[in-house]
Amino acid sequence: MAAKNALHSTTIGDLLDHEQQRFLERRPRSAAAWEEGKKHFLYGGPSHWMRRWAGGFPVYVDSASGAHIIDIDGHDYVDFALGDTGGMCGHAPEAVTRAALRQLQNGATMMLPTEDSLWVGAELARRFGLPYWTLTTSATDANRGAIRIARMITGRDKVLVFSGCYHGGVEEAHVEIRDGRVGMRNMIHPNGVDHSSVSRVVEFNDVAALDEALSHGDVACVLTEPLMTNFGMIPVADGFHQALREITRRTGTVLIIDETHTISSGPGGYTAQHGLAPDILVAGKAIAGGIPAGIFGVSREIAERLWAIVPMVNPRVRQSAHLGIGGTLAGNALTVATMRAVLEEVLTPANFEVMIANASRLAEAARGIISDNKLPWHVTQIGARAEIMFMPAPPKTGADVIAGRRGDLETLLHAFYMNEGILVTPFHTMFLTCPATSQADVDRHTEIFGRFVDLVRGAGVV
């Protein structure tokens, strides 16, 4: 078996070499731009995430509209990555562009509220079912704020996360279980943080492990997605959310649900769709149409416990009333204006129906190709999001992903896709649809996926 796997790995490597060479030859302007970028940026581009594309370097974008991107070499891509969810509204949606231009002409940031904020606050409460909200500049900042509040009101230090999670740059979430041991996820540097003091990690869907971990009474909050989306999609097991809510309430632990990805489930995210009852809800990325933004909302109970510690400011007393969160750009007028446009005109029930229908079309077509070719792969779909995974059945835990993931096939697929004009999330094979995604875009993917299957079967690697 080892020899067979080695042969397959070598063959996949040869196929990848061919795809990356093809990518290089057809994108001379992007290749040259990347070399120039490496002279001035620490990791080649404005963000270190931009180096993570399977072609060997990123394409440089000339324009983006709807569900398509055109690079500086003139190639047109159907975009199912959508900025890893930041572009879930589609690129340059008219309502967001109009709102942004209008607000830019009236001031982008003043550290003062606008009337748009009144509408936004009421709409967030209506959609997500929590009464009190705070705006931040990213979902990472929103998670940090939620964690800080949980520690303030509980007097506890630890944050429990699930192995394989991703919650942005939150230090407490940079841990995972691998080979039965807790360590840093994705080779992240510990950065001087004593994770044994601030973090606790268990496997997703493991109710017994969760119960035991919270029984010590030292965990301030559980920070979780409704289902795992960033380690390969891991569906939630029946009854897990009910158990999670019961255990957190029994142990006095704040439950934070991060909907940054799963907001693609519907207008109120997975939380509203499935009647979940978090103490704090976080979202970001898509919420302002690509303008940097995050949000967190809290229940009345959490708000009252916080106000008992940090009351509303008395304007007759000079004080900062600093909660240790936020910044001068949080809740700026430009973000609020675009957020209103997103909630009012873009992420509407009607648009979600279109997005989810197209995600279903993509998932069913991919399942058909997998079934016809008798391949040990599967497709998971939740709302407007779907994923092809090169393992027989959906994983239940992060350990399942580690044991069964085929990173070599994922990389080859991504490189092949880019050469054929398809973009997917570069970290794993996850697809997202936006209101502008068309059936023709989905059918284009189906054609390319079928050709990928022909490629790997013809090479004898599956």
CSV table of C-alpha atoms in Angstrom, one decimal:
chain,number,residue,atom,x,y,z
A,1,MET,CA,0.0,0.0,0.0
A,2,ALA,CA,2.9,2.4,0.8
A,3,ALA,CA,4.4,1.8,-2.6
A,4,LYS,CA,1.0,2.4,-4.3
A,5,ASN,CA,0.5,5.7,-2.4
A,6,ALA,CA,4.0,6.8,-3.3
A,7,LEU,CA,3.4,6.2,-7.0
A,8,HIS,CA,0.1,8.1,-6.8
A,9,SER,CA,1.8,11.0,-5.0
A,10,THR,CA,4.6,11.2,-7.6
A,11,THR,CA,2.0,11.0,-10.4
A,12,ILE,CA,-0.1,13.7,-8.9
A,13,GLY,CA,3.1,15.8,-8.5
A,14,ASP,CA,3.8,15.4,-12.2
A,15,LEU,CA,0.3,16.5,-13.1
A,16,LEU,CA,0.6,19.5,-10.8
A,17,ASP,CA,3.9,20.5,-12.4
A,18,HIS,CA,2.2,20.4,-15.7
A,19,GLU,CA,-0.7,22.6,-14.5
A,20,GLN,CA,1.6,25.1,-12.8
A,21,GLN,CA,3.8,25.4,-15.9
A,22,ARG,CA,0.6,25.9,-18.0
A,23,PHE,CA,-0.5,28.5,-15.5
A,24,LEU,CA,2.8,30.4,-15.7
A,25,GLU,CA,3.0,30.4,-19.5
A,26,ARG,CA,-0.5,31.8,-19.9
A,27,ARG,CA,-0.2,34.6,-17.3
A,28,PRO,CA,3.1,36.5,-18.0
A,29,ARG,CA,1.7,39.8,-16.7
A,30,SER,CA,0.5,38.3,-13.3
A,31,ALA,CA,3.8,36.4,-13.0
A,32,ALA,CA,5.8,39.6,-13.5
A,33,ALA,CA,3.6,41.6,-11.1
A,34,TRP,CA,4.1,38.9,-8.5
A,35,GLU,CA,7.9,39.2,-8.8
A,36,GLU,CA,7.6,43.0,-8.5
A,37,GLY,CA,5.3,42.6,-5.4
A,38,LYS,CA,7.9,40.4,-3.7
A,39,LYS,CA,10.3,43.4,-3.7
A,40,HIS,CA,8.0,45.5,-1.4
A,41,PHE,CA,5.5,43.2,0.4
A,42,LEU,CA,6.5,40.9,3.2
A,43,TYR,CA,4.8,37.9,1.6
A,44,GLY,CA,4.5,39.1,-2.0
A,45,GLY,CA,1.1,40.8,-1.8
A,46,PRO,CA,-0.8,43.3,0.4
A,47,SER,CA,-2.0,40.3,2.5
A,48,HIS,CA,0.0,37.1,3.2
A,49,TRP,CA,-3.2,35.2,2.4
A,50,MET,CA,-2.8,36.2,-1.2
A,51,ARG,CA,0.2,33.8,-1.7
A,52,ARG,CA,-2.0,30.7,-1.1
A,53,TRP,CA,-3.1,29.9,-4.7
A,54,ALA,CA,-2.2,26.6,-6.3
A,55,GLY,CA,-0.9,28.1,-9.5
A,56,GLY,CA,2.3,29.1,-7.8
A,57,PHE,CA,1.4,32.8,-7.6
A,58,PRO,CA,-1.9,34.8,-7.5
A,59,VAL,CA,-3.5,36.3,-10.6
A,60,TYR,CA,-3.7,40.1,-10.5
A,61,VAL,CA,-7.2,41.4,-10.9
A,62,ASP,CA,-8.1,43.9,-13.6
A,63,SER,CA,-11.8,44.0,-12.8
A,64,ALA,CA,-14.5,42.1,-11.0
A,65,SER,CA,-18.3,42.2,-11.6
A,66,GLY,CA,-21.0,39.9,-10.3
A,67,ALA,CA,-19.7,36.4,-10.2
A,68,HIS,CA,-16.7,36.9,-12.6
A,69,ILE,CA,-13.2,38.2,-12.3
A,70,ILE,CA,-10.9,39.2,-15.2
A,71,ASP,CA,-7.2,39.2,-14.6
A,72,ILE,CA,-4.6,41.5,-16.1
A,73,ASP,CA,-3.7,38.9,-18.7
A,74,GLY,CA,-7.3,38.9,-19.9
A,75,HIS,CA,-8.5,35.6,-18.5
A,76,ASP,CA,-12.2,35.4,-17.3
A,77,TYR,CA,-12.9,33.3,-14.2
A,78,VAL,CA,-16.2,32.1,-12.7
A,79,ASP,CA,-15.6,33.1,-9.1
A,80,PHE,CA,-16.8,30.6,-6.5
A,81,ALA,CA,-14.3,31.7,-3.9
A,82,LEU,CA,-15.8,35.2,-3.6
A,83,GLY,CA,-13.0,36.5,-1.5
A,84,ASP,CA,-13.4,33.6,0.9
A,85,THR,CA,-17.0,34.9,1.6
A,86,GLY,CA,-16.1,38.6,1.7
A,87,GLY,CA,-17.6,38.9,-1.8
A,88,MET,CA,-20.7,36.8,-1.1
A,89,CYS,CA,-22.8,39.7,-2.3
A,90,GLY,CA,-21.1,39.5,-5.6
A,91,HIS,CA,-18.5,41.9,-7.0
A,92,ALA,CA,-19.5,45.5,-7.3
A,93,PRO,CA,-23.2,45.0,-6.5
A,94,GLU,CA,-25.1,48.2,-7.7
A,95,ALA,CA,-26.8,48.8,-4.3
A,96,VAL,CA,-23.5,48.7,-2.4
A,97,THR,CA,-21.6,50.8,-4.9
A,98,ARG,CA,-24.4,53.4,-4.9
A,99,ALA,CA,-24.5,53.6,-1.1
A,100,ALA,CA,-20.7,53.8,-0.8
A,101,LEU,CA,-20.4,56.6,-3.3
A,102,ARG,CA,-23.2,58.6,-1.6
A,103,GLN,CA,-21.6,58.2,1.8
A,104,LEU,CA,-18.1,59.0,0.6
A,105,GLN,CA,-19.4,62.3,-0.6
A,106,ASN,CA,-20.8,63.0,2.8
A,107,GLY,CA,-17.9,61.8,4.9
A,108,ALA,CA,-16.5,58.3,5.5
A,109,THR,CA,-15.8,58.3,9.2
A,110,MET,CA,-16.5,60.8,12.0
A,111,MET,CA,-16.7,58.7,15.1
A,112,LEU,CA,-20.3,59.8,15.2
A,113,PRO,CA,-23.5,57.9,14.3
A,114,THR,CA,-25.6,58.4,11.2
A,115,GLU,CA,-29.3,57.8,10.8
A,116,ASP,CA,-28.5,54.7,8.7
A,117,SER,CA,-27.2,53.1,11.9
A,118,LEU,CA,-30.7,53.2,13.4
A,119,TRP,CA,-32.1,51.1,10.6
A,120,VAL,CA,-29.1,48.7,10.7
A,121,GLY,CA,-29.4,48.1,14.4
A,122,ALA,CA,-33.1,47.3,14.1
A,123,GLU,CA,-32.6,45.0,11.2
A,124,LEU,CA,-29.7,43.1,12.8
A,125,ALA,CA,-32.0,42.5,15.8
A,126,ARG,CA,-34.9,41.4,13.6
A,127,ARG,CA,-32.7,39.0,11.5
A,128,PHE,CA,-30.6,37.4,14.2
A,129,GLY,CA,-32.9,37.6,17.2
A,130,LEU,CA,-30.5,39.4,19.6
A,131,PRO,CA,-31.4,42.9,20.8
A,132,TYR,CA,-28.1,44.7,21.3
A,133,TRP,CA,-25.3,45.1,18.7
A,134,THR,CA,-21.8,46.5,18.2
A,135,LEU,CA,-20.0,47.0,15.0
A,136,THR,CA,-16.3,46.3,14.5
A,137,THR,CA,-13.8,46.4,11.6
A,138,SER,CA,-13.6,42.6,11.1
A,139,ALA,CA,-15.0,39.3,12.4
A,140,THR,CA,-11.8,38.8,14.2
A,141,ASP,CA,-12.3,42.0,16.2
A,142,ALA,CA,-15.9,40.9,16.8
A,143,ASN,CA,-14.8,37.6,18.2
A,144,ARG,CA,-12.2,39.3,20.4
A,145,GLY,CA,-14.9,41.6,21.7
A,146,ALA,CA,-17.2,38.8,22.4
A,147,ILE,CA,-14.5,36.8,24.3
A,148,ARG,CA,-13.5,39.8,26.3
A,149,ILE,CA,-17.1,40.4,27.4
A,150,ALA,CA,-17.5,36.8,28.3
A,151,ARG,CA,-14.4,36.9,30.5
A,152,MET,CA,-15.6,40.2,32.1
A,153,ILE,CA,-19.0,38.9,33.1
A,154,THR,CA,-17.9,35.3,34.2
A,155,GLY,CA,-14.6,36.0,35.8
A,156,ARG,CA,-13.2,33.0,33.9
A,157,ASP,CA,-10.1,32.9,31.6
A,158,LYS,CA,-10.5,30.0,29.2
A,159,VAL,CA,-12.1,29.8,25.8
A,160,LEU,CA,-13.3,26.5,24.4
A,161,VAL,CA,-13.0,25.9,20.7
A,162,PHE,CA,-13.4,22.9,18.4
A,163,SER,CA,-10.4,21.2,16.7
A,164,GLY,CA,-10.1,22.4,13.1
A,165,CYS,CA,-12.0,25.7,13.8
A,166,TYR,CA,-11.1,29.0,12.3
A,167,HIS,CA,-12.1,32.3,14.0
A,168,GLY,CA,-9.8,34.7,12.3
A,169,GLY,CA,-6.8,36.0,14.2
A,170,VAL,CA,-8.1,35.1,17.7
A,171,GLU,CA,-5.2,33.7,19.6
A,172,GLU,CA,-7.3,31.4,21.8
A,173,ALA,CA,-8.5,29.6,18.7
A,174,HIS,CA,-5.1,28.8,17.3
A,175,VAL,CA,-5.1,25.3,18.8
A,176,GLU,CA,-6.1,21.8,17.5
A,177,ILE,CA,-6.0,18.2,18.4
A,178,ARG,CA,-3.6,16.1,16.3
A,179,ASP,CA,-2.6,12.5,17.0
A,180,GLY,CA,-4.5,12.8,20.3
A,181,ARG,CA,-2.4,15.8,21.5
A,182,VAL,CA,-3.2,19.5,21.7
A,183,GLY,CA,-0.9,21.8,19.7
A,184,MET,CA,-0.8,24.8,17.5
A,185,ARG,CA,-3.0,24.6,14.4
A,186,ASN,CA,-1.5,25.0,10.9
A,187,MET,CA,2.0,25.5,12.3
A,188,ILE,CA,1.0,28.9,13.8
A,189,HIS,CA,3.7,30.3,16.2
A,190,PRO,CA,2.5,30.4,19.8
A,191,ASN,CA,3.4,34.1,19.9
A,192,GLY,CA,4.1,34.1,23.7
A,193,VAL,CA,0.6,32.9,24.6
A,194,ASP,CA,0.2,30.3,27.3
A,195,HIS,CA,-2.6,28.3,25.6
A,196,SER,CA,-2.9,25.9,28.5
A,197,SER,CA,-4.2,28.9,30.5
A,198,VAL,CA,-6.4,30.5,27.9
A,199,SER,CA,-7.6,27.7,25.6
A,200,ARG,CA,-9.4,24.4,25.7
A,201,VAL,CA,-10.1,22.3,22.6
A,202,VAL,CA,-12.3,19.3,22.0
A,203,GLU,CA,-13.5,17.6,18.8
A,204,PHE,CA,-16.6,18.9,17.1
A,205,ASN,CA,-19.8,16.9,17.7
A,206,ASP,CA,-18.2,15.1,20.7
A,207,VAL,CA,-20.8,15.8,23.4
A,208,ALA,CA,-19.1,13.8,26.2
A,209,ALA,CA,-15.8,15.6,25.6
A,210,LEU,CA,-17.6,18.9,25.7
A,211,ASP,CA,-19.4,18.1,28.9
A,212,GLU,CA,-16.2,17.1,30.6
A,213,ALA,CA,-14.3,20.1,29.4
A,214,LEU,CA,-16.9,22.5,30.7
A,215,SER,CA,-17.4,20.7,34.0
A,216,HIS,CA,-14.4,22.3,35.6
A,217,GLY,CA,-16.1,25.7,35.7
A,218,ASP,CA,-13.1,27.6,34.3
A,219,VAL,CA,-14.3,28.2,30.7
A,220,ALA,CA,-15.7,31.7,30.0
A,221,CYS,CA,-17.2,30.9,26.7
A,222,VAL,CA,-17.5,28.4,23.9
A,223,LEU,CA,-16.7,29.9,20.5
A,224,THR,CA,-18.0,27.9,17.6
A,225,GLU,CA,-19.4,28.0,14.1
A,226,PRO,CA,-22.8,26.3,13.8
A,227,LEU,CA,-21.0,23.7,11.6
A,228,MET,CA,-17.3,23.6,10.7
A,229,THR,CA,-16.5,25.3,7.4
A,230,ASN,CA,-12.8,26.0,7.2
A,231,PHE,CA,-11.2,22.6,7.7
A,232,GLY,CA,-13.2,20.9,5.1
A,233,MET,CA,-16.9,21.3,5.9
A,234,ILE,CA,-17.9,19.2,8.9
A,235,PRO,CA,-21.7,18.9,9.3
A,236,VAL,CA,-23.3,19.1,12.7
A,237,ALA,CA,-24.5,15.9,14.3
A,238,ASP,CA,-28.2,15.5,15.2
A,239,GLY,CA,-28.8,16.8,18.7
A,240,PHE,CA,-25.4,18.4,19.1
A,241,HIS,CA,-26.7,22.0,19.2
A,242,GLN,CA,-29.3,21.1,21.8
A,243,ALA,CA,-26.6,19.4,23.9
A,244,LEU,CA,-24.2,22.4,23.4
A,245,ARG,CA,-26.9,24.8,24.6
A,246,GLU,CA,-27.9,22.7,27.6
A,247,ILE,CA,-24.3,22.1,28.8
A,248,THR,CA,-23.3,25.8,28.4
A,249,ARG,CA,-26.3,26.9,30.4
A,250,ARG,CA,-25.8,24.3,33.1
A,251,THR,CA,-22.1,25.3,33.5
A,252,GLY,CA,-22.6,29.1,33.3
A,253,THR,CA,-20.6,29.3,30.0
A,254,VAL,CA,-21.3,32.0,27.5
A,255,LEU,CA,-22.2,30.5,24.0
A,256,ILE,CA,-20.8,32.5,21.1
A,257,ILE,CA,-21.8,31.4,17.6
A,258,ASP,CA,-19.6,32.7,14.8
A,259,GLU,CA,-21.7,33.0,11.6
A,260,THR,CA,-19.0,34.6,9.4
A,261,HIS,CA,-19.2,31.8,6.9
A,262,THR,CA,-22.6,30.2,7.7
A,263,ILE,CA,-24.5,33.5,7.1
A,264,SER,CA,-24.6,31.9,3.6
A,265,SER,CA,-27.4,29.6,5.0
A,266,GLY,CA,-30.1,32.3,4.7
A,267,PRO,CA,-31.0,35.9,5.7
A,268,GLY,CA,-30.6,35.2,9.4
A,269,GLY,CA,-27.8,32.7,9.0
A,270,TYR,CA,-27.8,29.1,10.3
A,271,THR,CA,-28.9,30.5,13.7
A,272,ALA,CA,-32.3,31.8,12.5
A,273,GLN,CA,-32.8,28.9,10.2
A,274,HIS,CA,-32.4,26.3,12.9
A,275,GLY,CA,-33.7,28.2,15.9
A,276,LEU,CA,-30.4,28.4,17.8
A,277,ALA,CA,-30.2,30.5,20.9
A,278,PRO,CA,-26.6,31.9,21.3
A,279,ASP,CA,-25.7,34.4,24.0
A,280,ILE,CA,-23.6,36.3,21.5
A,281,LEU,CA,-23.6,36.1,17.7
A,282,VAL,CA,-20.7,37.2,15.5
A,283,ALA,CA,-20.6,37.8,11.7
A,284,GLY,CA,-18.4,39.6,9.3
A,285,LYS,CA,-16.9,39.6,5.8
A,286,ALA,CA,-20.0,39.7,3.6
A,287,ILE,CA,-22.1,41.8,6.0
A,288,ALA,CA,-21.0,45.2,4.4
A,289,GLY,CA,-20.6,44.0,0.8
A,290,GLY,CA,-16.8,43.8,0.9
A,291,ILE,CA,-16.2,46.9,3.0
A,292,PRO,CA,-14.2,45.7,6.1
A,293,ALA,CA,-16.8,45.1,8.8
A,294,GLY,CA,-17.8,42.8,11.6
A,295,ILE,CA,-20.7,42.7,14.0
A,296,PHE,CA,-21.6,41.0,17.3
A,297,GLY,CA,-24.9,41.0,19.1
A,298,VAL,CA,-25.7,40.0,22.6
A,299,SER,CA,-28.8,38.8,24.5
A,300,ARG,CA,-30.5,41.1,27.1
A,301,GLU,CA,-29.0,39.0,29.9
A,302,ILE,CA,-25.5,39.4,28.6
A,303,ALA,CA,-26.1,43.1,28.1
A,304,GLU,CA,-27.4,43.6,31.7
A,305,ARG,CA,-24.5,41.7,33.2
A,306,LEU,CA,-22.1,43.9,31.2
A,307,TRP,CA,-23.8,47.1,32.1
A,308,ALA,CA,-23.5,46.2,35.8
A,309,ILE,CA,-19.7,46.2,35.3
A,310,VAL,CA,-19.4,49.0,32.8
A,311,PRO,CA,-22.5,51.3,32.9
A,312,MET,CA,-23.5,53.7,30.2
A,313,VAL,CA,-21.3,56.8,30.2
A,314,ASN,CA,-22.3,59.7,32.4
A,315,PRO,CA,-21.6,62.8,30.2
A,316,ARG,CA,-20.9,64.9,33.3
A,317,VAL,CA,-18.0,62.7,34.4
A,318,ARG,CA,-14.7,62.7,32.3
A,319,GLN,CA,-14.0,59.0,31.6
A,320,SER,CA,-13.1,56.8,28.7
A,321,ALA,CA,-15.4,53.9,29.5
A,322,HIS,CA,-13.0,51.8,27.5
A,323,LEU,CA,-14.1,48.1,27.1
A,324,GLY,CA,-10.8,47.1,25.5
A,325,ILE,CA,-12.5,46.5,22.1
A,326,GLY,CA,-13.2,48.4,19.0
A,327,GLY,CA,-11.4,51.4,17.4
A,328,THR,CA,-12.0,54.7,15.9
A,329,LEU,CA,-13.0,53.2,12.5
A,330,ALA,CA,-15.5,50.8,14.0
A,331,GLY,CA,-19.0,51.6,13.0
A,332,ASN,CA,-17.8,54.3,10.6
A,333,ALA,CA,-20.4,55.9,8.3
A,334,LEU,CA,-19.2,54.3,5.1
A,335,THR,CA,-19.5,50.8,6.6
A,336,VAL,CA,-22.9,51.5,8.1
A,337,ALA,CA,-24.2,52.8,4.7
A,338,THR,CA,-23.0,49.8,2.8
A,339,MET,CA,-24.2,47.4,5.5
A,340,ARG,CA,-27.7,48.9,5.2
A,341,ALA,CA,-27.5,48.4,1.4
A,342,VAL,CA,-26.5,44.8,1.9
A,343,LEU,CA,-29.2,44.0,4.4
A,344,GLU,CA,-31.9,45.9,2.6
A,345,GLU,CA,-31.2,45.1,-1.1
A,346,VAL,CA,-28.7,42.3,-1.5
A,347,LEU,CA,-28.9,39.6,1.1
A,348,THR,CA,-32.6,39.3,0.7
A,349,PRO,CA,-34.8,36.2,1.0
A,350,ALA,CA,-35.3,36.3,-2.8
A,351,ASN,CA,-31.6,36.5,-3.5
A,352,PHE,CA,-30.9,33.7,-1.1
A,353,GLU,CA,-33.4,31.5,-2.9
A,354,VAL,CA,-31.4,32.0,-6.1
A,355,MET,CA,-28.0,31.4,-4.4
A,356,ILE,CA,-29.2,28.3,-2.6
A,357,ALA,CA,-30.8,26.9,-5.8
A,358,ASN,CA,-27.5,27.3,-7.7
A,359,ALA,CA,-25.4,25.8,-4.9
A,360,SER,CA,-27.8,22.8,-4.9
A,361,ARG,CA,-27.4,22.5,-8.7
A,362,LEU,CA,-23.7,22.5,-8.4
A,363,ALA,CA,-23.7,20.0,-5.6
A,364,GLU,CA,-26.1,17.6,-7.3
A,365,ALA,CA,-24.1,17.7,-10.6
A,366,ALA,CA,-20.9,17.0,-8.8
A,367,ARG,CA,-22.4,14.1,-6.9
A,368,GLY,CA,-23.6,12.7,-10.2
A,369,ILE,CA,-20.1,12.8,-11.7
A,370,ILE,CA,-18.7,11.2,-8.5
A,371,SER,CA,-21.3,8.4,-8.5
A,372,ASP,CA,-21.0,7.7,-12.3
A,373,ASN,CA,-17.3,7.3,-11.8
A,374,LYS,CA,-17.6,5.3,-8.6
A,375,LEU,CA,-15.2,7.6,-6.8
A,376,PRO,CA,-14.7,7.5,-3.0
A,377,TRP,CA,-15.5,11.2,-2.7
A,378,HIS,CA,-18.5,13.2,-1.3
A,379,VAL,CA,-20.2,16.6,-1.6
A,380,THR,CA,-21.6,18.6,1.4
A,381,GLN,CA,-24.0,21.5,0.8
A,382,ILE,CA,-25.3,23.9,3.4
A,383,GLY,CA,-27.3,26.8,2.0
A,384,ALA,CA,-25.3,28.7,-0.7
A,385,ARG,CA,-22.1,26.9,0.2
A,386,ALA,CA,-20.9,23.5,-1.0
A,387,GLU,CA,-17.7,21.5,-0.8
A,388,ILE,CA,-16.1,18.5,-2.7
A,389,MET,CA,-14.0,16.4,-0.4
A,390,PHE,CA,-11.8,13.5,-1.5
A,391,MET,CA,-13.0,11.1,1.2
A,392,PRO,CA,-15.9,8.7,1.1
A,393,ALA,CA,-18.2,10.2,3.8
A,394,PRO,CA,-18.6,13.6,5.5
A,395,PRO,CA,-16.2,13.9,8.5
A,396,LYS,CA,-17.7,14.1,12.0
A,397,THR,CA,-14.6,15.7,13.6
A,398,GLY,CA,-11.4,17.5,12.8
A,399,ALA,CA,-9.6,14.2,13.4
A,400,ASP,CA,-11.6,12.6,10.6
A,401,VAL,CA,-10.4,15.4,8.2
A,402,ILE,CA,-6.8,15.0,9.2
A,403,ALA,CA,-7.0,11.2,8.7
A,404,GLY,CA,-8.8,11.3,5.4
A,405,ARG,CA,-7.9,14.5,3.6
A,406,ARG,CA,-6.2,14.4,0.2
A,407,GLY,CA,-4.3,17.7,0.1
A,408,ASP,CA,-2.4,16.6,-3.0
A,409,LEU,CA,-5.6,16.1,-5.0
A,410,GLU,CA,-7.0,19.4,-3.7
A,411,THR,CA,-4.0,21.3,-4.9
A,412,LEU,CA,-4.1,19.6,-8.3
A,413,LEU,CA,-7.8,20.4,-8.6
A,414,HIS,CA,-7.3,24.0,-7.7
A,415,ALA,CA,-4.5,24.5,-10.2
A,416,PHE,CA,-6.5,22.7,-13.0
A,417,TYR,CA,-9.5,24.8,-12.2
A,418,MET,CA,-7.6,28.1,-12.4
A,419,ASN,CA,-6.3,27.1,-15.8
A,420,GLU,CA,-9.8,26.4,-16.9
A,421,GLY,CA,-11.3,29.6,-15.5
A,422,ILE,CA,-12.8,28.5,-12.2
A,423,LEU,CA,-11.9,30.0,-8.8
A,424,VAL,CA,-12.6,28.2,-5.5
A,425,THR,CA,-11.5,28.9,-1.9
A,426,PRO,CA,-7.8,28.2,-2.1
A,427,PHE,CA,-7.5,26.6,1.3
A,428,HIS,CA,-9.9,23.7,0.5
A,429,THR,CA,-12.4,22.9,-2.2
A,430,MET,CA,-15.3,25.0,-1.0
A,431,PHE,CA,-17.7,26.8,-3.3
A,432,LEU,CA,-19.9,29.8,-2.6
A,433,THR,CA,-22.6,31.3,-4.8
A,434,CYS,CA,-23.7,34.9,-4.9
A,435,PRO,CA,-26.8,36.6,-6.2
A,436,ALA,CA,-25.2,37.1,-9.6
A,437,THR,CA,-24.1,33.4,-10.0
A,438,SER,CA,-26.0,32.0,-13.0
A,439,GLN,CA,-27.0,28.5,-14.0
A,440,ALA,CA,-24.5,28.8,-16.8
A,441,ASP,CA,-21.7,29.5,-14.3
A,442,VAL,CA,-22.7,26.4,-12.4
A,443,ASP,CA,-22.8,24.3,-15.6
A,444,ARG,CA,-19.4,25.6,-16.5
A,445,HIS,CA,-18.1,24.2,-13.3
A,446,THR,CA,-19.8,20.8,-13.9
A,447,GLU,CA,-18.1,20.6,-17.3
A,448,ILE,CA,-14.6,21.4,-15.8
A,449,PHE,CA,-15.1,19.1,-12.8
A,450,GLY,CA,-16.0,16.3,-15.3
A,451,ARG,CA,-12.8,17.0,-17.2
A,452,PHE,CA,-10.7,16.9,-14.0
A,453,VAL,CA,-12.1,13.5,-13.2
A,454,ASP,CA,-11.2,12.3,-16.7
A,455,LEU,CA,-7.7,13.7,-16.1
A,456,VAL,CA,-7.0,11.9,-12.8
A,457,ARG,CA,-8.7,8.7,-13.9
A,458,GLY,CA,-6.7,8.7,-17.1
A,459,ALA,CA,-3.5,9.1,-15.2
A,460,GLY,CA,-4.5,6.3,-12.9
A,461,VAL,CA,-4.2,8.3,-9.6
A,462,VAL,CA,-7.8,7.5,-8.5
